[in-house]
C-alpha cells in the first residue's frame, strides 16, 4: 500500500499553470510532473473561498449542508477520521486560520499542526512554504526512521499565493524585471486596492496580477523542494500525490478582486493533478469532476470502500467515473468578513453550461462556457435549456431548511 499525499495551494488559479495552457513559465516544476500524472482539465471547486471549498476537499460534503455553521459540524466526516479508524497514520501541516483546530478541523489527525502558535506579520500573515517544508521534513524524517512504518496520509497546505501579494524580488524579476517595489509599497497595494476592491485603476490591477504571478512562481519552487524531501527520504516512489487548490483569485474579470462570494471560472475552476511515479505515461481527463471527489479518491487509494457520508465519487479508476454535473454553494459575501445579512449563492454546471442563483436578489445567470468562457453574456432569458438547468439547481437551494 502506498502513502497518499494531498498538496493544496491556497488561491491558485488553474490558468496559472503551464499544464493548463499558461505560456509564462510560472510553474515549471509542477508542469514537469505531467508525464507521470493524470491531469483533470475540468475540475470544479464547490465554493469560491476557503471555508466553502475545504468542506469538499476534506469532508466530501457541501458548505451549507447543515445550514450556516461557523465551526465544522460534528455530523461531517473528515477523511482523516476515516483513515485513522482504518489504521492509517494521518498528519496535517498548514497555517490557514479558517482550517485551524479552533474551527474543528483537527479531528482524526495523529499529527495536526496549524501554526496558530506562531507569530506572523500583517505583511505575511501565514507561515511561508520554506518554513512549512522544514516542519514537514522533520516529521517525515522522524516517522519513517523505522522502515517498518505504517502507510501515511499527509496533507500540506501552502498559503504563499494568497494575498497580500508579497513575493521575493527574485521571483518578481522572473515575471517582470521592470517592477521594483519595496515591501511597504506591495503592502500598500493590498491595503488600498485589494481590501477596498478598488478596480478603478487598471494599471494597479495589472500590477497586482504580476505580483500574484510571482508568488505562483515562488510556490512552484516550494513544491519542487517538497518533492526533493520525499526523494531524499526514499518516499517518492512509494507515494501518490494529489495537487490542487481550494479556489482561484479574481483580477477584475467580474468587477472585483480577491475571492469573494462569486461563482465564476476564475474562482471555481481549479487545477487537479494526481501524480504517481510508477505511471508509464501521462493522461489528460476532460471529464467534469468536483473537489468533493477528492476524499473518496484518497479512500480508494488506500483500498477502502465507500464512505457513507461522502457525497463525492472516487476519481479512480477514471474509466468508471460517471458523467454528471457539478454543484457548489457559498455565502455571497464581499471581502473577508461575513455579515448576517449576506445570502447564499449557488451554481450548477453540466457539460459546458453553468447556472448561478443569487438568493440576495432572487436572480439567475446562465453561461455557455464553450462559446463564452469569460462568462460575460448571461443567456438565462434566451436559452432553451435555461428552464431545465434551473430545475436541476432548485432542489439544492435552502435544502437544509426542509429537513425535519
Short mmCIF file of C-alpha atoms in Angstrom, two decimals, residues 23-257:
data_model
loop_
_atom_site.label_atom_id
_atom_site.label_comp_id
_atom_site.label_asym_id
_atom_site.label_seq_id
_atom_site.Cartn_x
_atom_site.Cartn_y
_atom_site.Cartn_z
CA UNK A 23 2.75 30.21 -21.56
CA UNK A 24 4.51 32.34 -18.93
CA UNK A 25 6.55 29.55 -17.34
CA UNK A 26 5.21 30.19 -13.83
CA UNK A 27 5.10 26.53 -12.77
CA UNK A 28 8.00 24.69 -14.42
CA UNK A 29 8.24 22.03 -11.73
CA UNK A 30 4.53 21.21 -11.48
CA UNK A 31 4.38 21.13 -15.29
CA UNK A 32 7.26 18.62 -15.32
CA UNK A 33 5.07 16.12 -13.48
CA UNK A 34 2.66 15.67 -16.39
CA UNK A 35 4.31 12.55 -17.79
CA UNK A 36 3.51 10.62 -14.63
CA UNK A 37 0.18 12.25 -13.79
CA UNK A 38 -3.49 12.35 -14.55
CA UNK A 39 -4.33 15.99 -15.28
CA UNK A 40 -8.01 16.85 -14.84
CA UNK A 41 -8.93 19.75 -17.12
CA UNK A 42 -12.47 20.33 -15.84
CA UNK A 43 -12.16 20.15 -12.05
CA UNK A 44 -14.53 22.42 -10.13
CA UNK A 45 -14.40 23.73 -6.59
CA UNK A 46 -17.64 23.62 -4.62
CA UNK A 47 -17.02 27.16 -3.37
CA UNK A 48 -15.04 30.34 -4.15
CA UNK A 49 -13.20 30.71 -0.84
CA UNK A 50 -11.54 28.51 1.77
CA UNK A 51 -14.42 27.89 4.19
CA UNK A 52 -16.72 26.80 1.38
CA UNK A 53 -14.22 24.83 -0.68
CA UNK A 54 -12.46 22.81 2.00
CA UNK A 55 -15.62 21.10 3.13
CA UNK A 56 -15.43 19.41 -0.24
CA UNK A 57 -11.69 18.75 -0.14
CA UNK A 58 -11.58 17.15 3.32
CA UNK A 59 -15.17 16.07 4.13
CA UNK A 60 -16.71 15.39 0.69
CA UNK A 61 -19.75 17.46 1.60
CA UNK A 62 -21.10 20.88 0.69
CA UNK A 63 -20.68 24.15 2.55
CA UNK A 64 -24.30 24.74 3.57
CA UNK A 65 -25.20 21.08 4.06
CA UNK A 66 -26.09 21.73 7.70
CA UNK A 67 -27.03 25.37 7.41
CA UNK A 68 -24.86 28.32 8.26
CA UNK A 69 -22.16 26.94 10.55
CA UNK A 70 -19.14 28.75 11.94
CA UNK A 71 -17.33 25.63 13.12
CA UNK A 72 -17.15 22.29 11.38
CA UNK A 73 -20.29 20.29 12.15
CA UNK A 74 -19.82 17.08 14.10
CA UNK A 75 -22.12 15.49 11.51
CA UNK A 76 -19.45 15.83 8.85
CA UNK A 77 -16.87 13.08 8.38
CA UNK A 78 -13.28 14.13 7.73
CA UNK A 79 -11.14 11.92 5.51
CA UNK A 80 -8.64 11.90 8.39
CA UNK A 81 -11.23 10.25 10.65
CA UNK A 82 -11.95 7.55 8.07
CA UNK A 83 -8.27 6.77 7.57
CA UNK A 84 -7.28 6.83 11.22
CA UNK A 85 -10.07 4.38 12.05
CA UNK A 86 -8.58 2.09 9.40
CA UNK A 87 -5.13 2.15 11.00
CA UNK A 88 -3.53 4.65 8.62
CA UNK A 89 -1.34 7.36 10.13
CA UNK A 90 -2.62 10.87 9.40
CA UNK A 91 -0.69 14.13 9.51
CA UNK A 92 -1.58 17.72 8.57
CA UNK A 93 0.53 20.88 8.25
CA UNK A 94 -0.91 24.29 7.32
CA UNK A 95 -1.29 27.86 8.57
CA UNK A 96 -4.77 28.88 7.43
CA UNK A 97 -6.81 30.14 10.43
CA UNK A 98 -10.09 29.06 8.84
CA UNK A 99 -8.84 25.46 8.86
CA UNK A 100 -7.46 25.53 12.38
CA UNK A 101 -8.26 23.38 15.40
CA UNK A 102 -10.41 26.23 16.70
CA UNK A 103 -12.88 25.60 13.87
CA UNK A 104 -12.84 21.82 14.33
CA UNK A 105 -10.54 20.72 11.51
CA UNK A 106 -8.20 18.78 13.83
CA UNK A 107 -10.43 15.71 14.12
CA UNK A 108 -8.91 12.39 13.12
CA UNK A 109 -5.30 13.52 12.80
CA UNK A 110 -2.42 11.80 14.56
CA UNK A 111 -0.43 14.97 13.92
CA UNK A 112 -2.17 18.29 13.31
CA UNK A 113 0.00 21.38 13.21
CA UNK A 114 -1.82 24.57 12.24
CA UNK A 115 0.92 27.02 13.28
CA UNK A 116 -1.59 29.10 15.24
CA UNK A 117 1.06 29.40 17.96
CA UNK A 118 3.50 31.08 15.54
CA UNK A 119 3.62 34.86 15.40
CA UNK A 120 3.11 36.25 11.89
CA UNK A 121 3.02 39.78 10.46
CA UNK A 122 0.35 41.80 8.67
CA UNK A 123 2.51 41.73 5.55
CA UNK A 124 2.87 37.93 5.55
CA UNK A 125 0.05 36.60 7.75
CA UNK A 126 0.94 32.93 7.30
CA UNK A 127 3.87 30.53 7.54
CA UNK A 128 5.81 30.56 4.28
CA UNK A 129 6.44 27.48 2.17
CA UNK A 130 10.06 27.02 3.15
CA UNK A 131 9.22 27.02 6.88
CA UNK A 132 6.27 24.73 6.25
CA UNK A 133 8.51 22.31 4.37
CA UNK A 134 11.01 22.31 7.24
CA UNK A 135 8.32 21.23 9.67
CA UNK A 136 7.06 18.55 7.29
CA UNK A 137 10.60 17.27 6.72
CA UNK A 138 11.15 16.98 10.48
CA UNK A 139 8.02 14.89 10.88
CA UNK A 140 8.66 12.69 7.85
CA UNK A 141 12.27 12.06 8.93
CA UNK A 142 11.17 11.06 12.41
CA UNK A 143 8.19 8.98 11.34
CA UNK A 144 9.98 7.00 8.65
CA UNK A 145 13.17 6.38 10.64
CA UNK A 146 11.71 2.97 11.40
CA UNK A 147 11.46 1.40 7.93
CA UNK A 148 8.51 -0.66 9.15
CA UNK A 149 6.36 2.46 9.42
CA UNK A 150 2.67 2.23 8.58
CA UNK A 151 1.40 3.87 5.37
CA UNK A 152 0.52 7.50 5.97
CA UNK A 153 -1.79 10.20 4.66
CA UNK A 154 -0.16 13.62 4.66
CA UNK A 155 -1.94 16.90 3.93
CA UNK A 156 0.18 20.02 3.35
CA UNK A 157 -1.43 23.38 2.55
CA UNK A 158 0.63 26.25 1.09
CA UNK A 159 -0.56 29.83 1.65
CA UNK A 160 2.13 31.63 -0.38
CA UNK A 161 -0.05 32.54 -3.39
CA UNK A 162 -2.63 34.15 -1.10
CA UNK A 163 -2.87 37.92 -0.64
CA UNK A 164 -1.20 40.13 0.46
CA UNK A 165 0.92 39.64 -2.67
CA UNK A 166 4.44 39.97 -1.23
CA UNK A 167 6.75 37.89 -3.45
CA UNK A 168 10.52 37.90 -3.15
CA UNK A 169 12.27 40.18 -5.64
CA UNK A 170 13.96 37.30 -7.47
CA UNK A 171 10.52 35.96 -8.43
CA UNK A 172 9.27 39.41 -9.39
CA UNK A 173 12.29 39.64 -11.70
CA UNK A 174 11.26 36.38 -13.40
CA UNK A 175 7.79 37.76 -14.11
CA UNK A 176 8.71 41.37 -14.92
CA UNK A 177 12.18 42.73 -14.08
CA UNK A 178 10.94 46.30 -14.57
CA UNK A 179 8.93 46.07 -11.32
CA UNK A 180 10.87 47.49 -8.39
CA UNK A 181 8.61 47.80 -5.35
CA UNK A 182 9.52 47.94 -1.70
CA UNK A 183 7.76 45.64 0.74
CA UNK A 184 5.89 48.67 2.02
CA UNK A 185 4.68 49.54 -1.48
CA UNK A 186 3.48 45.99 -2.07
CA UNK A 187 1.56 46.00 1.18
CA UNK A 188 0.01 49.40 0.40
CA UNK A 189 -1.36 47.93 -2.84
CA UNK A 190 -3.05 45.24 -0.78
CA UNK A 191 -4.37 47.66 1.83
CA UNK A 192 -5.52 50.41 -0.54
CA UNK A 193 -6.60 48.41 -3.59
CA UNK A 194 -7.31 44.75 -2.79
CA UNK A 195 -9.03 45.25 0.56
CA UNK A 196 -11.15 48.06 -0.87
CA UNK A 197 -11.91 46.05 -4.02
CA UNK A 198 -10.92 49.13 -5.99
CA UNK A 199 -10.59 48.26 -9.68
CA UNK A 200 -10.77 51.84 -10.95
CA UNK A 201 -7.07 51.93 -11.90
CA UNK A 202 -6.40 49.23 -14.50
CA UNK A 203 -2.63 49.62 -14.16
CA UNK A 204 -2.77 48.75 -10.46
CA UNK A 205 -4.90 45.68 -11.16
CA UNK A 206 -2.36 44.52 -13.74
CA UNK A 207 0.46 45.16 -11.29
CA UNK A 208 -1.32 43.10 -8.63
CA UNK A 209 -1.70 40.25 -11.11
CA UNK A 210 2.04 40.30 -11.82
CA UNK A 211 2.80 40.16 -8.10
CA UNK A 212 0.36 37.26 -7.84
CA UNK A 213 2.14 35.52 -10.74
CA UNK A 214 5.46 35.98 -8.94
CA UNK A 215 4.00 34.26 -5.89
CA UNK A 216 2.83 31.39 -8.08
CA UNK A 217 6.40 31.03 -9.39
CA UNK A 218 7.73 31.12 -5.82
CA UNK A 219 5.29 28.45 -4.67
CA UNK A 220 6.30 26.18 -7.55
CA UNK A 221 9.78 26.18 -6.04
CA UNK A 222 8.34 25.17 -2.67
CA UNK A 223 6.59 22.24 -4.35
CA UNK A 224 9.88 21.32 -6.02
CA UNK A 225 11.55 21.44 -2.59
CA UNK A 226 8.84 19.21 -1.10
CA UNK A 227 9.36 16.59 -3.82
CA UNK A 228 13.09 16.79 -3.11
CA UNK A 229 12.42 15.99 0.54
CA UNK A 230 10.42 12.91 -0.47
CA UNK A 231 13.17 11.77 -2.81
CA UNK A 232 15.91 12.25 -0.23
CA UNK A 233 13.92 10.20 2.29
CA UNK A 234 13.24 7.49 -0.34
CA UNK A 235 9.50 8.13 -0.09
CA UNK A 236 8.67 9.42 -3.56
CA UNK A 237 8.43 6.02 -5.25
CA UNK A 238 6.04 4.81 -2.58
CA UNK A 239 3.66 7.78 -2.65
CA UNK A 240 0.75 9.02 -4.75
CA UNK A 241 0.50 12.81 -4.66
CA UNK A 242 -2.64 14.86 -5.34
CA UNK A 243 -2.07 18.53 -6.16
CA UNK A 244 -4.95 21.01 -6.22
CA UNK A 245 -6.15 24.40 -4.98
CA UNK A 246 -9.20 25.39 -2.97
CA UNK A 247 -10.18 28.27 -5.29
CA UNK A 248 -8.70 30.94 -7.55
CA UNK A 249 -8.39 34.72 -7.35
CA UNK A 250 -10.12 37.49 -9.29
CA UNK A 251 -8.42 40.37 -11.07
CA UNK A 252 -11.41 42.40 -12.26
CA UNK A 253 -12.83 39.68 -14.52
CA UNK A 254 -16.21 40.37 -12.91
CA UNK A 255 -15.69 43.72 -11.26
CA UNK A 256 -13.73 42.69 -8.20
CA UNK A 257 -10.51 41.45 -6.63
#
